[in-house]
Coordinates of C-alpha atoms in Angstrom, one line a residue:
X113 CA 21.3 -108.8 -18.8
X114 CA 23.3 -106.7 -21.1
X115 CA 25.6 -104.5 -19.2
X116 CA 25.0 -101.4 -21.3
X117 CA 21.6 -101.8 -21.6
X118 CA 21.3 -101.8 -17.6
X119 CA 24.0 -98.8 -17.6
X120 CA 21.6 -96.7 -20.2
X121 CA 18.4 -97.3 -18.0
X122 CA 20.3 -95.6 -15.5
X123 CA 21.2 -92.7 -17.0
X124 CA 17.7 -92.7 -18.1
X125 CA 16.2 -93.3 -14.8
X126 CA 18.6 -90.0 -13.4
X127 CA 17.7 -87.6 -16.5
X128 CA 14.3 -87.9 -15.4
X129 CA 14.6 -87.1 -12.1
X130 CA 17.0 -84.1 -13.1
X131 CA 14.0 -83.0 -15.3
X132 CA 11.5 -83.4 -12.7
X133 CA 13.7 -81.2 -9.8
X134 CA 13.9 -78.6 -12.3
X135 CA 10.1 -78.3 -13.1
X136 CA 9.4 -78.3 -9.3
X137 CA 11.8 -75.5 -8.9
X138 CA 10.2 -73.1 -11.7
X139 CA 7.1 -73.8 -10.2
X140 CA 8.0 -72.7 -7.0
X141 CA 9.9 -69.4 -8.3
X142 CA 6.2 -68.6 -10.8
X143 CA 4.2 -67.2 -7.4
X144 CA 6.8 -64.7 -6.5
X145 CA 7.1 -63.4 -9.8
X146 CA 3.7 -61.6 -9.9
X147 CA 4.5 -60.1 -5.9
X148 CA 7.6 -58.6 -6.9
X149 CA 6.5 -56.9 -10.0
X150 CA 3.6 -55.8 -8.2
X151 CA 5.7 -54.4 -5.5
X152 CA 7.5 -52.5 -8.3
X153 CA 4.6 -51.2 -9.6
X154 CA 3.4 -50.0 -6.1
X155 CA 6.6 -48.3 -5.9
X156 CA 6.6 -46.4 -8.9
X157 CA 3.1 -45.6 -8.3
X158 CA 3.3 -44.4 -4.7
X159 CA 6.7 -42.2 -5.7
X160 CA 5.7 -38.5 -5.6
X161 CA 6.3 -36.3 -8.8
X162 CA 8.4 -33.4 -8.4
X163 CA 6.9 -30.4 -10.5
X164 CA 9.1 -27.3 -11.3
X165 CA 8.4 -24.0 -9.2
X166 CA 7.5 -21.0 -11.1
X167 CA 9.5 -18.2 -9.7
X168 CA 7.4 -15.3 -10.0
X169 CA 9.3 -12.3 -10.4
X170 CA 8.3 -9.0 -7.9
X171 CA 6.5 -6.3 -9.5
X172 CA 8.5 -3.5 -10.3
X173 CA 8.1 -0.4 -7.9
X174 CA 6.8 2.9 -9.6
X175 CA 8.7 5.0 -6.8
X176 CA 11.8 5.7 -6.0
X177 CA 10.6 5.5 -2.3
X178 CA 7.5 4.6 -0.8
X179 CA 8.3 4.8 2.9
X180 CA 8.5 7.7 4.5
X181 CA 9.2 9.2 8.2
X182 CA 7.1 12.3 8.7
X183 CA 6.5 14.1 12.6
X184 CA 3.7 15.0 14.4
X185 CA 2.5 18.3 13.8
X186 CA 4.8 19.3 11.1
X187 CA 4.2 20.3 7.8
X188 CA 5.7 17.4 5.5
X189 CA 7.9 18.3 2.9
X190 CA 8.6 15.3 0.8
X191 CA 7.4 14.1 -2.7
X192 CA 6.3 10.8 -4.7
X193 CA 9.3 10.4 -7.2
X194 CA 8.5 8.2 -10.2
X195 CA 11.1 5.9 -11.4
X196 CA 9.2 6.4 -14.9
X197 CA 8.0 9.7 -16.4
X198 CA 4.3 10.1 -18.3
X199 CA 2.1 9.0 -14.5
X200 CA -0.8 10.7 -13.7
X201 CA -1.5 11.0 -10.0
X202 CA -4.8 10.7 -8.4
X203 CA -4.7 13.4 -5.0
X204 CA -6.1 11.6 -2.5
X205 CA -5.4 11.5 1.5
X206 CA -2.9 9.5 2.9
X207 CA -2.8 10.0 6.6
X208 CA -4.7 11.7 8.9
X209 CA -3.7 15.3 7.8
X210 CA -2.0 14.4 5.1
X211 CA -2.3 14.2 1.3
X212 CA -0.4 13.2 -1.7
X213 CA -1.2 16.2 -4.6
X214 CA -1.7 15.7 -8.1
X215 CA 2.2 16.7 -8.6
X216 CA 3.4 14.3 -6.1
X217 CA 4.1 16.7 -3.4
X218 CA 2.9 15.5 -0.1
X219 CA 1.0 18.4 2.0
X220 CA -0.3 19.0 5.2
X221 CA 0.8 18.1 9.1
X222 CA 0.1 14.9 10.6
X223 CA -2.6 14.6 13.0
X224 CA -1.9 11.8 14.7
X225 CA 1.2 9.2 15.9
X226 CA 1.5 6.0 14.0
X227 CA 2.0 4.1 11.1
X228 CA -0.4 4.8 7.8
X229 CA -0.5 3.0 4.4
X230 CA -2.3 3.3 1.7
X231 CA -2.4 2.9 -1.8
X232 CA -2.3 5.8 -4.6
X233 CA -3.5 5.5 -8.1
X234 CA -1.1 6.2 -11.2
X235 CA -2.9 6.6 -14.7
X236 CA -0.9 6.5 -17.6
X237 CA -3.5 7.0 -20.0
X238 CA -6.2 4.0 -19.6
X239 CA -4.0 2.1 -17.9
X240 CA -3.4 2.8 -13.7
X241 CA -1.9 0.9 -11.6
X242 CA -1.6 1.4 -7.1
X243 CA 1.0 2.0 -5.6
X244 CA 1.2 1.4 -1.4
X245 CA 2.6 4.1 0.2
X246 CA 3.3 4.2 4.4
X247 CA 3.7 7.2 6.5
X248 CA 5.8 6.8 9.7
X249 CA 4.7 9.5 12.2
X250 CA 6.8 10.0 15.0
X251 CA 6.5 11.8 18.0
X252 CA 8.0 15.1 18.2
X253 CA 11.7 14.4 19.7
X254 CA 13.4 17.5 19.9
X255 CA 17.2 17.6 18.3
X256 CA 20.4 19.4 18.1
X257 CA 23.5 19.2 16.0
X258 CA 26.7 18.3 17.3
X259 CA 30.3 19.8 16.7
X260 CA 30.0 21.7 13.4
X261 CA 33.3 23.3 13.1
X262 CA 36.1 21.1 11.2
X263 CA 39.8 21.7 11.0
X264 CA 41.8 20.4 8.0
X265 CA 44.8 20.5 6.2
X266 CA 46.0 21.6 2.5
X267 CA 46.4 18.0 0.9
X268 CA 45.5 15.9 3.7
X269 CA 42.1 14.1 3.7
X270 CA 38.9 15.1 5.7
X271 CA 37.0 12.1 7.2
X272 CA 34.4 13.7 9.7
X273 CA 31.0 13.2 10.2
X274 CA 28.2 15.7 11.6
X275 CA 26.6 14.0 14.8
X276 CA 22.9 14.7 15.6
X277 CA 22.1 14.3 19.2
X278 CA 18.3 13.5 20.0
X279 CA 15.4 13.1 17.9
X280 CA 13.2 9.8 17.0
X281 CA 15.4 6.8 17.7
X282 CA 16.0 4.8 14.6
X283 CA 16.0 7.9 12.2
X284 CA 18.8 8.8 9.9
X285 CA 19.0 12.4 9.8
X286 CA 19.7 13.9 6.0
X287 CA 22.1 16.7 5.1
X288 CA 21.6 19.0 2.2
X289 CA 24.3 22.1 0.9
X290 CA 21.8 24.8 0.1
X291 CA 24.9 26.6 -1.7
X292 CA 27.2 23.9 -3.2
X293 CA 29.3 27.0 -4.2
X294 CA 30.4 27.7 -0.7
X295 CA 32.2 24.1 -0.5
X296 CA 36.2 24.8 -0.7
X297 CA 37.5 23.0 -3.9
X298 CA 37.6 18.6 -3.8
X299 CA 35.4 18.8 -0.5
X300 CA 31.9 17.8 0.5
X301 CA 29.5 17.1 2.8
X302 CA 27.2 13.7 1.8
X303 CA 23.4 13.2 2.4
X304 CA 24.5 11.1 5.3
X305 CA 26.3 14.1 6.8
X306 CA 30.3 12.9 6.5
X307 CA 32.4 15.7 5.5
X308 CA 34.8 14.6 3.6
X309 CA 37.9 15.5 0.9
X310 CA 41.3 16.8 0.5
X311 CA 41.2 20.4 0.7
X312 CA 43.4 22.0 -2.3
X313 CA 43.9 25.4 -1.2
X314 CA 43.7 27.0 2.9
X315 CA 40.8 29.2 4.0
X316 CA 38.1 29.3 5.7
X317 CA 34.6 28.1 4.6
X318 CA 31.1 28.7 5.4
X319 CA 28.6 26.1 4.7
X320 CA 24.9 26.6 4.5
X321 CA 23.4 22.6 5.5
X322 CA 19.9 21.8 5.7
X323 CA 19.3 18.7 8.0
X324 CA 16.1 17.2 8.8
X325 CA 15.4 14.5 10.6
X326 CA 12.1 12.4 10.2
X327 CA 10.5 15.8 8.7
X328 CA 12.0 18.1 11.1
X329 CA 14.5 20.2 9.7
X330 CA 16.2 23.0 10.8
X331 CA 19.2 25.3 9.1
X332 CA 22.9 25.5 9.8
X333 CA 26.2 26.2 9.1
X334 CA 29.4 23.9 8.8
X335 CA 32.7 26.1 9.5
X336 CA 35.9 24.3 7.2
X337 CA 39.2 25.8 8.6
X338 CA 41.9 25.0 6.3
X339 CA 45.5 25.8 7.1

């Protein structure tokens, strides 16, 4: 036999087998084909979608206030301020004794202890809107101001507060000069009672205050004493 002729049917007699491994091995990589693109699939499928929030914005208020502390058995003496002008209010009652007038002043004395809301009606022509309003009633705690006399000095500052002893707990008193005029020149005295300033000029000055604590208010006088 011819040497090369035996040597080619080797190479022949390999090839074939080379060809036949690789068909066998595609055929055994074609059944995971279809798992793993079905896994995929799955995958995408099961994933949740994320969807964008809205963030609603809060409805703008109409008052300036809509909470308000009031006490038992006395006449209240606040009022509905509109953060907008051209409102129409509907008078209506609020709490037990108490109403909200056309003008926005709220009359009468509460009847009874406890918390009230309710909603009043604003009309600007066809258009009204409500409004909740709540009504803290507290029991009637008797109070007293503290020291109300305050030395100072010509050019130094004033840091002093006026101290309320007694009343509901959890109620900020507020402070209101009834004559501004009687204040000695770069001092005052806050809505949260601090008396403060640097007095320009000595004397001595009497200050008509009006505090009032949840509803209860009662008249004073604050004594400066500049030297």
């Amino acid at each position: 036999m011819n040497p090369d002729s035996q040597w080619g049917g080797r190479e022949a007699l390999r090839a074939k087998w080379v060809g036949l491994l690789g068909v066998a091995a595609a055929c055994a990589l074609v059944p995971s084909l279809p798992s793993l693109g079905s896994e995929a699939t799955r995958m995408v499928r099961d994933t949740p979608l994320v969807r964008p929030v809205a963030v609603t914005e809060p409805e703008p208020s109409l008052l300036v206030e809509n909470t308000f502390n009031v006490t038992h058995g006395i006449e209240v003496g606040d009022r509905l301020l509109l953060v907008n002008d051209g409102y129409a209010i509907r008078a209506d009652e609020v709490a037990p004794g108490v109403a909200v007038e056309a003008d926005g002043d709220l009359t009468g004395a509460p009847d009874r202890v406890g918390v009230y809301s309710d909603t009043v009606r604003f009309c600007r022509g066809p258009v009204c809107l409500d409004e909740r309003i709540t009504l803290v009633v507290h029991r009637n705690v008797p109070w007293e101001p503290g020291e109300l006399t305050f030395p100072g000095k010509v050019g130094a500052m004033i840091d002093s507060v006026i101290q309320i002893d007694g009343g509901p707990p959890d109620v900020l008193a507020t402070f209101t000069v009834t004559d501004p005029s009687t204040l000695p020149a770069n001092v005052a005295i806050g809505p949260d009672g601090h008396v403060g300033g640097v007095p320009a000029g000595a004397g001595v000055s009497e200050i008509p205050v009006r505090i009032c604590v949840a509803g209860n208010c009662a008249g004073v006088v604050v004594t400066l004493i500049v030297v």
